[in-house]
């Protein structure tokens, strides 16, 4: 990817606007000639291009550029090995397209395409999500999801066994396809499990784990989130030397080894909803 896609789109936008305006001017000149030759006017003209057609076309393409730059930012600023950042583009479209380009200062509505600035949008995305900010957002997003899925609220007592800490995850069997010998995991729960395993990969990246936890989680995703996965009660799935999962029909138990369990607690303390940084942001 180019280092500054905002600048590239700014140049493309400028050229497209000029081409569109030149086309409209030529089309309207042909329309005037048509009117003189055949005495037609208004909607009866074949070639006329109205200002609303141009505004609709340019607005649509500007909004597409905003969406594209947001997608590129998600790709560029997501730490390696982590699920993609989520950046909403709806508000950016309103600010960088509608609020900037719509000129209602006069009596008539005028669309000002020259005011749309993709380069400025990219600078804002870099400032908000680039570098360490993108890394912290990825970690915070992962920590929040892990806390929610394991129901790790303040005051919750974490179960400990000889192997390490145990975090139970509620699961649901798809009753529509359940039989006495087959217990398929529900489709919706599979989707949430897929996300959880992905965010645990983010934690593994942060922890710089050497047990290949991230790779084991990727294999677990393919296995547990396969369509129609059949849950076998009391089955042990070895994710890595630091983590194994025991499956039951109503819950999955994630058993973290002592060392990686301590790392997970630290990760959640630093980036979870009740971390000092989160509390400071809430207070502000």
mmCIF file of N, CA and C in Angstrom, residues 153-210:
data_model
loop_
_atom_site.group_PDB
_atom_site.id
_atom_site.type_symbol
_atom_site.label_atom_id
_atom_site.label_comp_id
_atom_site.label_asym_id
_atom_site.label_seq_id
_atom_site.Cartn_x
_atom_site.Cartn_y
_atom_site.Cartn_z
ATOM 1 N N UNK A 153 -16.467 -9.657 35.602
ATOM 2 C CA UNK A 153 -16.844 -8.413 36.250
ATOM 3 C C UNK A 153 -16.055 -8.237 37.546
ATOM 4 N N UNK A 154 -15.975 -7.007 38.057
ATOM 5 C CA UNK A 154 -15.304 -6.793 39.348
ATOM 6 C C UNK A 154 -15.968 -7.642 40.432
ATOM 7 N N UNK A 155 -15.173 -8.303 41.215
ATOM 8 C CA UNK A 155 -15.696 -9.128 42.300
ATOM 9 C C UNK A 155 -15.896 -10.585 41.942
ATOM 10 N N UNK A 156 -15.829 -10.915 40.648
ATOM 11 C CA UNK A 156 -15.993 -12.309 40.231
ATOM 12 C C UNK A 156 -14.765 -13.108 40.661
ATOM 13 N N UNK A 157 -14.997 -14.247 41.287
ATOM 14 C CA UNK A 157 -13.912 -15.099 41.745
ATOM 15 C C UNK A 157 -13.496 -16.029 40.604
ATOM 16 N N UNK A 158 -12.242 -16.001 40.242
ATOM 17 C CA UNK A 158 -11.724 -16.847 39.163
ATOM 18 C C UNK A 158 -11.337 -18.202 39.744
ATOM 19 N N UNK A 159 -11.856 -19.252 39.113
ATOM 20 C CA UNK A 159 -11.578 -20.613 39.565
ATOM 21 C C UNK A 159 -10.125 -20.984 39.265
ATOM 22 N N UNK A 160 -9.471 -21.579 40.249
ATOM 23 C CA UNK A 160 -8.086 -22.010 40.072
ATOM 24 C C UNK A 160 -7.992 -23.506 40.328
ATOM 25 N N UNK A 161 -7.220 -24.172 39.482
ATOM 26 C CA UNK A 161 -6.923 -25.588 39.668
ATOM 27 C C UNK A 161 -5.413 -25.766 39.633
ATOM 28 N N UNK A 162 -4.997 -27.005 39.769
ATOM 29 C CA UNK A 162 -3.572 -27.293 39.773
ATOM 30 C C UNK A 162 -2.912 -26.862 38.470
ATOM 31 N N UNK A 163 -3.668 -26.996 37.340
ATOM 32 C CA UNK A 163 -3.089 -26.644 36.039
ATOM 33 C C UNK A 163 -2.983 -25.147 35.821
ATOM 34 N N UNK A 164 -3.801 -24.374 36.525
ATOM 35 C CA UNK A 164 -3.803 -22.930 36.328
ATOM 36 C C UNK A 164 -5.186 -22.359 36.572
ATOM 37 N N UNK A 165 -5.524 -21.257 35.887
ATOM 38 C CA UNK A 165 -6.834 -20.637 36.066
ATOM 39 C C UNK A 165 -7.819 -21.192 35.042
ATOM 40 N N UNK A 166 -9.085 -21.252 35.433
ATOM 41 C CA UNK A 166 -10.138 -21.811 34.583
ATOM 42 C C UNK A 166 -11.177 -20.730 34.318
ATOM 43 N N UNK A 167 -11.413 -20.455 33.037
ATOM 44 C CA UNK A 167 -12.426 -19.474 32.653
ATOM 45 C C UNK A 167 -13.519 -20.197 31.869
ATOM 46 N N UNK A 168 -14.716 -20.329 32.446
ATOM 47 C CA UNK A 168 -15.799 -21.013 31.741
ATOM 48 C C UNK A 168 -16.482 -20.091 30.735
ATOM 49 N N UNK A 169 -16.866 -20.654 29.616
ATOM 50 C CA UNK A 169 -17.565 -19.919 28.565
ATOM 51 C C UNK A 169 -18.886 -20.605 28.287
ATOM 52 N N UNK A 170 -19.975 -19.885 28.419
ATOM 53 C CA UNK A 170 -21.299 -20.441 28.157
ATOM 54 C C UNK A 170 -21.450 -20.749 26.673
ATOM 55 N N UNK A 171 -21.957 -21.952 26.347
ATOM 56 C CA UNK A 171 -22.211 -22.314 24.951
ATOM 57 C C UNK A 171 -23.626 -22.861 24.828
ATOM 58 N N UNK A 172 -24.105 -22.901 23.592
ATOM 59 C CA UNK A 172 -25.467 -23.344 23.335
ATOM 60 C C UNK A 172 -25.469 -24.361 22.194
ATOM 61 N N UNK A 173 -26.256 -25.402 22.387
ATOM 62 C CA UNK A 173 -26.433 -26.420 21.357
ATOM 63 C C UNK A 173 -27.588 -25.997 20.450
ATOM 64 N N UNK A 174 -27.420 -26.224 19.158
ATOM 65 C CA UNK A 174 -28.477 -25.903 18.194
ATOM 66 C C UNK A 174 -29.566 -26.970 18.283
ATOM 67 N N UNK A 175 -30.666 -26.631 18.968
ATOM 68 C CA UNK A 175 -31.731 -27.614 19.208
ATOM 69 C C UNK A 175 -32.417 -28.061 17.922
ATOM 70 N N UNK A 176 -32.331 -27.248 16.867
ATOM 71 C CA UNK A 176 -32.993 -27.600 15.611
ATOM 72 C C UNK A 176 -32.363 -28.832 14.971
ATOM 73 N N UNK A 177 -31.074 -29.042 15.227
ATOM 74 C CA UNK A 177 -30.358 -30.161 14.607
ATOM 75 C C UNK A 177 -29.819 -31.150 15.640
ATOM 76 N N UNK A 178 -30.248 -30.996 16.878
ATOM 77 C CA UNK A 178 -29.770 -31.868 17.943
ATOM 78 C C UNK A 178 -30.416 -33.248 17.853
ATOM 79 N N UNK A 179 -29.623 -34.269 18.081
ATOM 80 C CA UNK A 179 -30.105 -35.647 18.157
ATOM 81 C C UNK A 179 -29.499 -36.272 19.410
ATOM 82 N N UNK A 180 -29.960 -37.461 19.809
ATOM 83 C CA UNK A 180 -29.372 -38.102 20.997
ATOM 84 C C UNK A 180 -27.863 -38.321 20.885
ATOM 85 N N UNK A 181 -27.349 -38.428 19.661
ATOM 86 C CA UNK A 181 -25.917 -38.703 19.488
ATOM 87 C C UNK A 181 -25.147 -37.520 18.920
ATOM 88 N N UNK A 182 -25.851 -36.449 18.585
ATOM 89 C CA UNK A 182 -25.177 -35.311 17.961
ATOM 90 C C UNK A 182 -25.607 -34.012 18.638
ATOM 91 N N UNK A 183 -24.634 -33.212 19.053
ATOM 92 C CA UNK A 183 -24.892 -31.946 19.735
ATOM 93 C C UNK A 183 -24.148 -30.823 19.001
ATOM 94 N N UNK A 184 -24.725 -30.309 17.915
ATOM 95 C CA UNK A 184 -24.018 -29.266 17.149
ATOM 96 C C UNK A 184 -24.043 -27.920 17.886
ATOM 97 N N UNK A 185 -22.895 -27.265 17.874
ATOM 98 C CA UNK A 185 -22.798 -25.941 18.480
ATOM 99 C C UNK A 185 -23.619 -24.953 17.660
ATOM 100 N N UNK A 186 -24.361 -24.073 18.336
ATOM 101 C CA UNK A 186 -25.218 -23.124 17.624
ATOM 102 C C UNK A 186 -24.386 -22.200 16.744
ATOM 103 N N UNK A 187 -24.980 -21.813 15.615
ATOM 104 C CA UNK A 187 -24.261 -20.993 14.643
ATOM 105 C C UNK A 187 -23.856 -19.657 15.239
ATOM 106 N N UNK A 188 -24.772 -19.023 15.989
ATOM 107 C CA UNK A 188 -24.466 -17.720 16.578
ATOM 108 C C UNK A 188 -23.332 -17.814 17.587
ATOM 109 N N UNK A 189 -23.332 -18.883 18.388
ATOM 110 C CA UNK A 189 -22.274 -19.028 19.385
ATOM 111 C C UNK A 189 -20.940 -19.325 18.717
ATOM 112 N N UNK A 190 -20.972 -20.010 17.586
ATOM 113 C CA UNK A 190 -19.736 -20.246 16.853
ATOM 114 C C UNK A 190 -19.100 -18.933 16.402
ATOM 115 N N UNK A 191 -19.941 -18.002 15.943
ATOM 116 C CA UNK A 191 -19.428 -16.703 15.520
ATOM 117 C C UNK A 191 -18.767 -15.955 16.659
ATOM 118 N N UNK A 192 -19.397 -15.988 17.830
ATOM 119 C CA UNK A 192 -18.819 -15.311 18.998
ATOM 120 C C UNK A 192 -17.547 -16.019 19.468
ATOM 121 N N UNK A 193 -17.538 -17.345 19.384
ATOM 122 C CA UNK A 193 -16.344 -18.099 19.754
ATOM 123 C C UNK A 193 -15.191 -17.783 18.806
ATOM 124 N N UNK A 194 -15.493 -17.631 17.528
ATOM 125 C CA UNK A 194 -14.476 -17.276 16.542
ATOM 126 C C UNK A 194 -13.836 -15.935 16.910
ATOM 127 N N UNK A 195 -14.666 -14.970 17.303
ATOM 128 C CA UNK A 195 -14.136 -13.663 17.699
ATOM 129 C C UNK A 195 -13.294 -13.768 18.964
ATOM 130 N N UNK A 196 -13.779 -14.545 19.936
ATOM 131 C CA UNK A 196 -13.042 -14.696 21.190
ATOM 132 C C UNK A 196 -11.662 -15.287 20.947
ATOM 133 N N UNK A 197 -11.583 -16.326 20.145
ATOM 134 C CA UNK A 197 -10.295 -16.947 19.856
ATOM 135 C C UNK A 197 -9.365 -15.955 19.141
ATOM 136 N N UNK A 198 -9.957 -15.119 18.283
ATOM 137 C CA UNK A 198 -9.166 -14.094 17.610
ATOM 138 C C UNK A 198 -8.610 -13.069 18.583
ATOM 139 N N UNK A 199 -9.428 -12.666 19.563
ATOM 140 C CA UNK A 199 -8.953 -11.682 20.535
ATOM 141 C C UNK A 199 -7.959 -12.293 21.515
ATOM 142 N N UNK A 200 -8.074 -13.587 21.760
ATOM 143 C CA UNK A 200 -7.043 -14.253 22.551
ATOM 144 C C UNK A 200 -5.722 -14.305 21.776
ATOM 145 N N UNK A 201 -5.804 -14.343 20.453
ATOM 146 C CA UNK A 201 -4.588 -14.239 19.645
ATOM 147 C C UNK A 201 -3.932 -12.865 19.832
ATOM 148 N N UNK A 202 -4.765 -11.824 19.923
ATOM 149 C CA UNK A 202 -4.227 -10.490 20.196
ATOM 150 C C UNK A 202 -3.483 -10.487 21.533
ATOM 151 N N UNK A 203 -4.089 -11.111 22.546
ATOM 152 C CA UNK A 203 -3.413 -11.225 23.847
ATOM 153 C C UNK A 203 -2.094 -11.980 23.697
ATOM 154 N N UNK A 204 -2.083 -13.041 22.912
ATOM 155 C CA UNK A 204 -0.851 -13.823 22.720
ATOM 156 C C UNK A 204 0.238 -12.973 22.071
ATOM 157 N N UNK A 205 -0.162 -12.095 21.140
ATOM 158 C CA UNK A 205 0.803 -11.187 20.514
ATOM 159 C C UNK A 205 1.386 -10.249 21.569
ATOM 160 N N UNK A 206 0.514 -9.694 22.402
ATOM 161 C CA UNK A 206 0.979 -8.781 23.459
ATOM 162 C C UNK A 206 1.912 -9.501 24.425
ATOM 163 N N UNK A 207 1.561 -10.736 24.793
ATOM 164 C CA UNK A 207 2.337 -11.488 25.787
ATOM 165 C C UNK A 207 3.643 -12.020 25.220
ATOM 166 N N UNK A 208 3.817 -11.909 23.890
ATOM 167 C CA UNK A 208 5.005 -12.458 23.239
ATOM 168 C C UNK A 208 5.198 -13.919 23.651
ATOM 169 N N UNK A 209 4.080 -14.664 23.615
ATOM 170 C CA UNK A 209 4.071 -16.051 24.069
ATOM 171 C C UNK A 209 4.950 -16.924 23.181
ATOM 172 N N UNK A 210 5.708 -17.791 23.804
ATOM 173 C CA UNK A 210 6.624 -18.667 23.061
ATOM 174 C C UNK A 210 6.086 -20.089 22.908
#
